[in-house]
Amino acid sequence: MIDLVLIVVMAITALVSFKGFNDPYFLRKYDFHVGSIRAGEQIRMFSSGFLHADLQHLMLNMLTLYFFGPLVVAYLGSVGFLLVYFCSLVAGSLLTLYLHRNEYSYRALGASGAIMGVVFSAVLLQPDARVNFIIPAWIFGLAYMLFSIYGMRARRDNIGHTAHFGGAVGGYLVTLIRMPELLQTELWLVLLLLAPIVLLFVLYKMGKL
């Protein structure tokens, strides 16, 4: 049975997203916009995580949360889940703002950063879980982080790869803080998922992003 906290998060996100679908002014007022954030509207770093571009965007994120969220709740509890979710949301926004800080017209929206944090938390907690009943979760997690780095470099689509990566790092860190025993029981996985984070840092220092 899905946890009440998950239902509340999904319901609020859906309500705010539908408001945005029908009110372009509301959408523009609360989406992620570098120029506005740098002018003092920091609320956008949080509010943008409750807005979506269209129904397909919303449904994809909520379905992912529906499948991965209960696993995180089962291991970390409702409070732990909320920490993972909202810390990942903010981490995705912070990384996006940092890497795009001089692109004043840059805009983004969606819960993808928070969702990826939940996904990566689930990967750490149960690496042998199957994605689409085929791919082991740890392989999916590693491949997705590498794909996000590629997308950040290529900039050939409208996907918020930076927010995805930042959210994944947020979920990774919060989960390890909440369950430090993973550093012993799943050390191989902790180090494996750390590799793309180090790679991102190196690429940034080399000016490759």
PDB file of C-alpha atoms in Angstrom:
ATOM      1  CA  MET A   1       0.000   0.000   0.000  1.00  0.00           C
ATOM      2  CA  ILE A   2       1.400   3.402  -0.978  1.00  0.00           C
ATOM      3  CA  ASP A   3       2.418   5.624   1.951  1.00  0.00           C
ATOM      4  CA  LEU A   4       0.292   8.674   2.821  1.00  0.00           C
ATOM      5  CA  VAL A   5       3.302  10.987   2.503  1.00  0.00           C
ATOM      6  CA  LEU A   6       3.826   9.829  -1.080  1.00  0.00           C
ATOM      7  CA  ILE A   7       0.164  10.447  -1.875  1.00  0.00           C
ATOM      8  CA  VAL A   8       0.359  13.973  -0.434  1.00  0.00           C
ATOM      9  CA  VAL A   9       3.534  14.850  -2.388  1.00  0.00           C
ATOM     10  CA  MET A  10       2.036  13.501  -5.620  1.00  0.00           C
ATOM     11  CA  ALA A  11      -1.294  15.260  -5.037  1.00  0.00           C
ATOM     12  CA  ILE A  12       0.279  18.666  -4.302  1.00  0.00           C
ATOM     13  CA  THR A  13       2.560  18.342  -7.324  1.00  0.00           C
ATOM     14  CA  ALA A  14      -0.369  17.456  -9.556  1.00  0.00           C
ATOM     15  CA  LEU A  15      -2.515  20.348  -8.277  1.00  0.00           C
ATOM     16  CA  VAL A  16       0.257  22.932  -8.710  1.00  0.00           C
ATOM     17  CA  SER A  17       1.145  21.523 -12.141  1.00  0.00           C
ATOM     18  CA  PHE A  18      -2.466  21.722 -13.359  1.00  0.00           C
ATOM     19  CA  LYS A  19      -2.623  25.304 -12.104  1.00  0.00           C
ATOM     20  CA  GLY A  20       0.445  25.999 -14.246  1.00  0.00           C
ATOM     21  CA  PHE A  21      -1.074  24.243 -17.275  1.00  0.00           C
ATOM     22  CA  ASN A  22      -4.017  26.637 -17.176  1.00  0.00           C
ATOM     23  CA  ASP A  23      -2.277  29.807 -16.019  1.00  0.00           C
ATOM     24  CA  PRO A  24       0.827  30.859 -18.025  1.00  0.00           C
ATOM     25  CA  TYR A  25       1.439  33.820 -15.693  1.00  0.00           C
ATOM     26  CA  PHE A  26       1.554  31.489 -12.679  1.00  0.00           C
ATOM     27  CA  LEU A  27       3.902  29.168 -14.545  1.00  0.00           C
ATOM     28  CA  ARG A  28       6.297  31.980 -15.468  1.00  0.00           C
ATOM     29  CA  LYS A  29       6.154  33.440 -11.960  1.00  0.00           C
ATOM     30  CA  TYR A  30       7.296  30.247 -10.238  1.00  0.00           C
ATOM     31  CA  ASP A  31       9.423  28.320 -12.763  1.00  0.00           C
ATOM     32  CA  PHE A  32      13.214  28.114 -12.532  1.00  0.00           C
ATOM     33  CA  HIS A  33      14.587  31.259 -14.176  1.00  0.00           C
ATOM     34  CA  VAL A  34      18.221  32.192 -13.598  1.00  0.00           C
ATOM     35  CA  GLY A  35      17.735  35.925 -14.080  1.00  0.00           C
ATOM     36  CA  SER A  36      14.854  36.097 -11.598  1.00  0.00           C
ATOM     37  CA  ILE A  37      16.627  33.917  -9.040  1.00  0.00           C
ATOM     38  CA  ARG A  38      19.746  36.060  -9.191  1.00  0.00           C
ATOM     39  CA  ALA A  39      17.497  39.096  -8.719  1.00  0.00           C
ATOM     40  CA  GLY A  40      16.310  37.662  -5.407  1.00  0.00           C
ATOM     41  CA  GLU A  41      13.450  35.281  -6.223  1.00  0.00           C
ATOM     42  CA  GLN A  42      15.001  32.214  -4.583  1.00  0.00           C
ATOM     43  CA  ILE A  43      11.553  30.661  -4.059  1.00  0.00           C
ATOM     44  CA  ARG A  44      11.755  29.584  -7.706  1.00  0.00           C
ATOM     45  CA  MET A  45      14.474  27.064  -6.818  1.00  0.00           C
ATOM     46  CA  PHE A  46      11.842  25.230  -4.778  1.00  0.00           C
ATOM     47  CA  SER A  47       8.546  26.075  -6.498  1.00  0.00           C
ATOM     48  CA  SER A  48       9.812  24.979  -9.936  1.00  0.00           C
ATOM     49  CA  GLY A  49       9.882  21.395  -8.625  1.00  0.00           C
ATOM     50  CA  PHE A  50       6.086  21.387  -8.442  1.00  0.00           C
ATOM     51  CA  LEU A  51       5.525  22.602 -12.012  1.00  0.00           C
ATOM     52  CA  HIS A  52       5.616  20.603 -15.237  1.00  0.00           C
ATOM     53  CA  ALA A  53       5.606  21.421 -18.921  1.00  0.00           C
ATOM     54  CA  ASP A  54       2.655  19.191 -19.810  1.00  0.00           C
ATOM     55  CA  LEU A  55       0.636  16.185 -18.675  1.00  0.00           C
ATOM     56  CA  GLN A  56       3.124  13.680 -20.129  1.00  0.00           C
ATOM     57  CA  HIS A  57       5.974  15.296 -18.199  1.00  0.00           C
ATOM     58  CA  LEU A  58       3.936  15.171 -14.984  1.00  0.00           C
ATOM     59  CA  MET A  59       2.807  11.573 -15.464  1.00  0.00           C
ATOM     60  CA  LEU A  60       6.317  10.305 -16.192  1.00  0.00           C
ATOM     61  CA  ASN A  61       7.686  11.851 -13.002  1.00  0.00           C
ATOM     62  CA  MET A  62       4.767  10.720 -10.836  1.00  0.00           C
ATOM     63  CA  LEU A  63       4.901   7.153 -12.183  1.00  0.00           C
ATOM     64  CA  THR A  64       8.625   6.998 -11.409  1.00  0.00           C
ATOM     65  CA  LEU A  65       7.923   8.283  -7.901  1.00  0.00           C
ATOM     66  CA  TYR A  66       5.121   5.749  -7.509  1.00  0.00           C
ATOM     67  CA  PHE A  67       7.451   2.837  -8.318  1.00  0.00           C
ATOM     68  CA  PHE A  68      10.607   3.948  -6.459  1.00  0.00           C
ATOM     69  CA  GLY A  69       9.178   6.007  -3.591  1.00  0.00           C
ATOM     70  CA  PRO A  70       7.711   3.130  -1.548  1.00  0.00           C
ATOM     71  CA  LEU A  71      11.110   1.410  -1.409  1.00  0.00           C
ATOM     72  CA  VAL A  72      12.725   4.530   0.066  1.00  0.00           C
ATOM     73  CA  VAL A  73       9.863   4.905   2.566  1.00  0.00           C
ATOM     74  CA  ALA A  74      10.244   1.242   3.560  1.00  0.00           C
ATOM     75  CA  TYR A  75      13.949   1.692   4.390  1.00  0.00           C
ATOM     76  CA  LEU A  76      14.135   5.300   5.606  1.00  0.00           C
ATOM     77  CA  GLY A  77      10.600   6.007   6.819  1.00  0.00           C
ATOM     78  CA  SER A  78       8.369   8.913   5.838  1.00  0.00           C
ATOM     79  CA  VAL A  79      10.671  11.570   7.295  1.00  0.00           C
ATOM     80  CA  GLY A  80      13.693  10.046   5.580  1.00  0.00           C
ATOM     81  CA  PHE A  81      11.827   9.967   2.286  1.00  0.00           C
ATOM     82  CA  LEU A  82      10.910  13.654   2.602  1.00  0.00           C
ATOM     83  CA  LEU A  83      14.535  14.517   3.367  1.00  0.00           C
ATOM     84  CA  VAL A  84      15.689  12.656   0.270  1.00  0.00           C
ATOM     85  CA  TYR A  85      12.982  14.217  -1.898  1.00  0.00           C
ATOM     86  CA  PHE A  86      13.363  17.850  -0.916  1.00  0.00           C
ATOM     87  CA  CYS A  87      17.138  17.836  -0.449  1.00  0.00           C
ATOM     88  CA  SER A  88      17.422  16.344  -3.942  1.00  0.00           C
ATOM     89  CA  LEU A  89      15.066  18.979  -5.343  1.00  0.00           C
ATOM     90  CA  VAL A  90      17.209  21.761  -3.870  1.00  0.00           C
ATOM     91  CA  ALA A  91      20.465  20.031  -4.875  1.00  0.00           C
ATOM     92  CA  GLY A  92      19.270  19.852  -8.480  1.00  0.00           C
ATOM     93  CA  SER A  93      18.359  23.539  -8.437  1.00  0.00           C
ATOM     94  CA  LEU A  94      21.652  24.559  -6.825  1.00  0.00           C
ATOM     95  CA  LEU A  95      23.763  22.686  -9.368  1.00  0.00           C
ATOM     96  CA  THR A  96      21.671  24.083 -12.218  1.00  0.00           C
ATOM     97  CA  LEU A  97      22.022  27.630 -10.893  1.00  0.00           C
ATOM     98  CA  TYR A  98      25.764  27.207 -10.427  1.00  0.00           C
ATOM     99  CA  LEU A  99      26.468  25.819 -13.888  1.00  0.00           C
ATOM    100  CA  HIS A 100      24.071  28.205 -15.667  1.00  0.00           C
ATOM    101  CA  ARG A 101      24.602  31.246 -13.434  1.00  0.00           C
ATOM    102  CA  ASN A 102      25.622  33.482 -16.343  1.00  0.00           C
ATOM    103  CA  GLU A 103      22.772  32.378 -18.619  1.00  0.00           C
ATOM    104  CA  TYR A 104      20.152  34.836 -17.376  1.00  0.00           C
ATOM    105  CA  SER A 105      17.433  33.594 -19.738  1.00  0.00           C
ATOM    106  CA  TYR A 106      17.812  29.916 -18.739  1.00  0.00           C
ATOM    107  CA  ARG A 107      14.514  28.370 -17.642  1.00  0.00           C
ATOM    108  CA  ALA A 108      13.543  24.952 -16.311  1.00  0.00           C
ATOM    109  CA  LEU A 109      10.766  23.245 -14.391  1.00  0.00           C
ATOM    110  CA  GLY A 110       9.754  19.815 -13.137  1.00  0.00           C
ATOM    111  CA  ALA A 111      10.238  17.464 -10.212  1.00  0.00           C
ATOM    112  CA  SER A 112      12.946  15.505 -12.048  1.00  0.00           C
ATOM    113  CA  GLY A 113      15.746  16.474  -9.654  1.00  0.00           C
ATOM    114  CA  ALA A 114      13.750  15.292  -6.652  1.00  0.00           C
ATOM    115  CA  ILE A 115      12.620  12.161  -8.487  1.00  0.00           C
ATOM    116  CA  MET A 116      16.180  11.232  -9.454  1.00  0.00           C
ATOM    117  CA  GLY A 117      17.217  11.658  -5.837  1.00  0.00           C
ATOM    118  CA  VAL A 118      14.570   9.114  -4.855  1.00  0.00           C
ATOM    119  CA  VAL A 119      15.691   6.767  -7.642  1.00  0.00           C
ATOM    120  CA  PHE A 120      19.328   6.896  -6.537  1.00  0.00           C
ATOM    121  CA  SER A 121      18.389   6.453  -2.919  1.00  0.00           C
ATOM    122  CA  ALA A 122      16.499   3.314  -3.960  1.00  0.00           C
ATOM    123  CA  VAL A 123      19.523   2.146  -5.972  1.00  0.00           C
ATOM    124  CA  LEU A 124      21.736   2.395  -2.895  1.00  0.00           C
ATOM    125  CA  LEU A 125      19.179   0.746  -0.638  1.00  0.00           C
ATOM    126  CA  GLN A 126      18.342  -2.137  -2.963  1.00  0.00           C
ATOM    127  CA  PRO A 127      20.856  -2.330  -5.831  1.00  0.00           C
ATOM    128  CA  ASP A 128      19.536  -5.657  -7.112  1.00  0.00           C
ATOM    129  CA  ALA A 129      16.017  -4.332  -7.664  1.00  0.00           C
ATOM    130  CA  ARG A 130      15.001  -4.530 -11.319  1.00  0.00           C
ATOM    131  CA  VAL A 131      14.143  -1.533 -13.469  1.00  0.00           C
ATOM    132  CA  ASN A 132      11.511  -2.535 -16.059  1.00  0.00           C
ATOM    133  CA  PHE A 133      11.907  -6.033 -14.553  1.00  0.00           C
ATOM    134  CA  ILE A 134      15.147  -6.467 -16.522  1.00  0.00           C
ATOM    135  CA  ILE A 135      17.941  -4.016 -15.683  1.00  0.00           C
ATOM    136  CA  PRO A 136      19.516  -4.167 -12.189  1.00  0.00           C
ATOM    137  CA  ALA A 137      18.986  -0.842 -10.407  1.00  0.00           C
ATOM    138  CA  TRP A 138      22.708  -0.225  -9.889  1.00  0.00           C
ATOM    139  CA  ILE A 139      23.428  -0.516 -13.626  1.00  0.00           C
ATOM    140  CA  PHE A 140      20.553   1.836 -14.399  1.00  0.00           C
ATOM    141  CA  GLY A 141      21.845   4.353 -11.841  1.00  0.00           C
ATOM    142  CA  LEU A 142      25.391   4.379 -13.133  1.00  0.00           C
ATOM    143  CA  ALA A 143      24.304   4.559 -16.786  1.00  0.00           C
ATOM    144  CA  TYR A 144      21.883   7.393 -16.073  1.00  0.00           C
ATOM    145  CA  MET A 145      24.510   9.519 -14.354  1.00  0.00           C
ATOM    146  CA  LEU A 146      26.894   9.038 -17.270  1.00  0.00           C
ATOM    147  CA  PHE A 147      24.092   9.867 -19.713  1.00  0.00           C
ATOM    148  CA  SER A 148      23.338  13.045 -17.738  1.00  0.00           C
ATOM    149  CA  ILE A 149      26.972  14.147 -17.977  1.00  0.00           C
ATOM    150  CA  TYR A 150      26.857  13.537 -21.729  1.00  0.00           C
ATOM    151  CA  GLY A 151      23.646  15.546 -22.004  1.00  0.00           C
ATOM    152  CA  MET A 152      25.114  18.407 -19.970  1.00  0.00           C
ATOM    153  CA  ARG A 153      28.071  18.571 -22.362  1.00  0.00           C
ATOM    154  CA  ALA A 154      26.158  18.096 -25.613  1.00  0.00           C
ATOM    155  CA  ARG A 155      23.179  20.388 -24.887  1.00  0.00           C
ATOM    156  CA  ARG A 156      21.317  18.825 -27.799  1.00  0.00           C
ATOM    157  CA  ASP A 157      17.906  18.498 -26.137  1.00  0.00           C
ATOM    158  CA  ASN A 158      15.569  20.256 -23.714  1.00  0.00           C
ATOM    159  CA  ILE A 159      16.087  17.781 -20.867  1.00  0.00           C
ATOM    160  CA  GLY A 160      17.289  19.264 -17.566  1.00  0.00           C
ATOM    161  CA  HIS A 161      20.291  16.956 -17.251  1.00  0.00           C
ATOM    162  CA  THR A 162      21.948  19.251 -14.712  1.00  0.00           C
ATOM    163  CA  ALA A 163      18.971  19.056 -12.342  1.00  0.00           C
ATOM    164  CA  HIS A 164      18.834  15.276 -12.818  1.00  0.00           C
ATOM    165  CA  PHE A 165      22.496  14.927 -11.907  1.00  0.00           C
ATOM    166  CA  GLY A 166      22.263  17.313  -8.946  1.00  0.00           C
ATOM    167  CA  GLY A 167      19.193  15.519  -7.643  1.00  0.00           C
ATOM    168  CA  ALA A 168      20.889  12.140  -7.964  1.00  0.00           C
ATOM    169  CA  VAL A 169      23.863  13.420  -5.963  1.00  0.00           C
ATOM    170  CA  GLY A 170      21.470  14.798  -3.336  1.00  0.00           C
ATOM    171  CA  GLY A 171      19.713  11.460  -2.956  1.00  0.00           C
ATOM    172  CA  TYR A 172      23.069   9.667  -2.847  1.00  0.00           C
ATOM    173  CA  LEU A 173      24.416  11.869  -0.036  1.00  0.00           C
ATOM    174  CA  VAL A 174      21.249  12.011   2.095  1.00  0.00           C
ATOM    175  CA  THR A 175      20.868   8.234   1.942  1.00  0.00           C
ATOM    176  CA  LEU A 176      24.475   7.686   3.059  1.00  0.00           C
ATOM    177  CA  ILE A 177      24.013  10.173   5.908  1.00  0.00           C
ATOM    178  CA  ARG A 178      20.826   8.411   7.019  1.00  0.00           C
ATOM    179  CA  MET A 179      22.305   4.928   6.606  1.00  0.00           C
ATOM    180  CA  PRO A 180      26.104   5.149   7.002  1.00  0.00           C
ATOM    181  CA  GLU A 181      26.283   1.369   7.342  1.00  0.00           C
ATOM    182  CA  LEU A 182      25.988   1.264   3.547  1.00  0.00           C
ATOM    183  CA  LEU A 183      29.633   2.371   3.479  1.00  0.00           C
ATOM    184  CA  GLN A 184      30.413  -1.106   4.773  1.00  0.00           C
ATOM    185  CA  THR A 185      27.673  -3.318   3.371  1.00  0.00           C
ATOM    186  CA  GLU A 186      27.572  -1.731  -0.124  1.00  0.00           C
ATOM    187  CA  LEU A 187      31.005  -0.092  -0.364  1.00  0.00           C
ATOM    188  CA  TRP A 188      31.525  -1.257  -3.961  1.00  0.00           C
ATOM    189  CA  LEU A 189      28.313   0.453  -5.023  1.00  0.00           C
ATOM    190  CA  VAL A 190      29.042   3.639  -3.059  1.00  0.00           C
ATOM    191  CA  LEU A 191      32.408   3.951  -4.801  1.00  0.00           C
ATOM    192  CA  LEU A 192      30.989   3.035  -8.208  1.00  0.00           C
ATOM    193  CA  LEU A 193      28.329   5.769  -8.015  1.00  0.00           C
ATOM    194  CA  LEU A 194      30.909   8.218  -6.704  1.00  0.00           C
ATOM    195  CA  ALA A 195      32.937   7.872  -9.933  1.00  0.00           C
ATOM    196  CA  PRO A 196      30.556   9.944 -12.136  1.00  0.00           C
ATOM    197  CA  ILE A 197      30.449  12.664  -9.464  1.00  0.00           C
ATOM    198  CA  VAL A 198      34.242  12.896  -9.527  1.00  0.00           C
ATOM    199  CA  LEU A 199      34.167  12.832 -13.336  1.00  0.00           C
ATOM    200  CA  LEU A 200      31.738  15.769 -13.394  1.00  0.00           C
ATOM    201  CA  PHE A 201      34.012  17.764 -11.086  1.00  0.00           C
ATOM    202  CA  VAL A 202      37.053  17.024 -13.252  1.00  0.00           C
ATOM    203  CA  LEU A 203      35.224  17.977 -16.460  1.00  0.00           C
ATOM    204  CA  TYR A 204      34.049  21.227 -14.902  1.00  0.00           C
ATOM    205  CA  LYS A 205      37.580  22.123 -13.758  1.00  0.00           C
ATOM    206  CA  MET A 206      38.849  21.395 -17.258  1.00  0.00           C
ATOM    207  CA  GLY A 207      36.195  23.681 -18.756  1.00  0.00           C
ATOM    208  CA  LYS A 208      34.493  20.811 -20.580  1.00  0.00           C
ATOM    209  CA  LEU A 209      30.957  21.613 -19.362  1.00  0.00           C
TER     210      LEU A 209
END
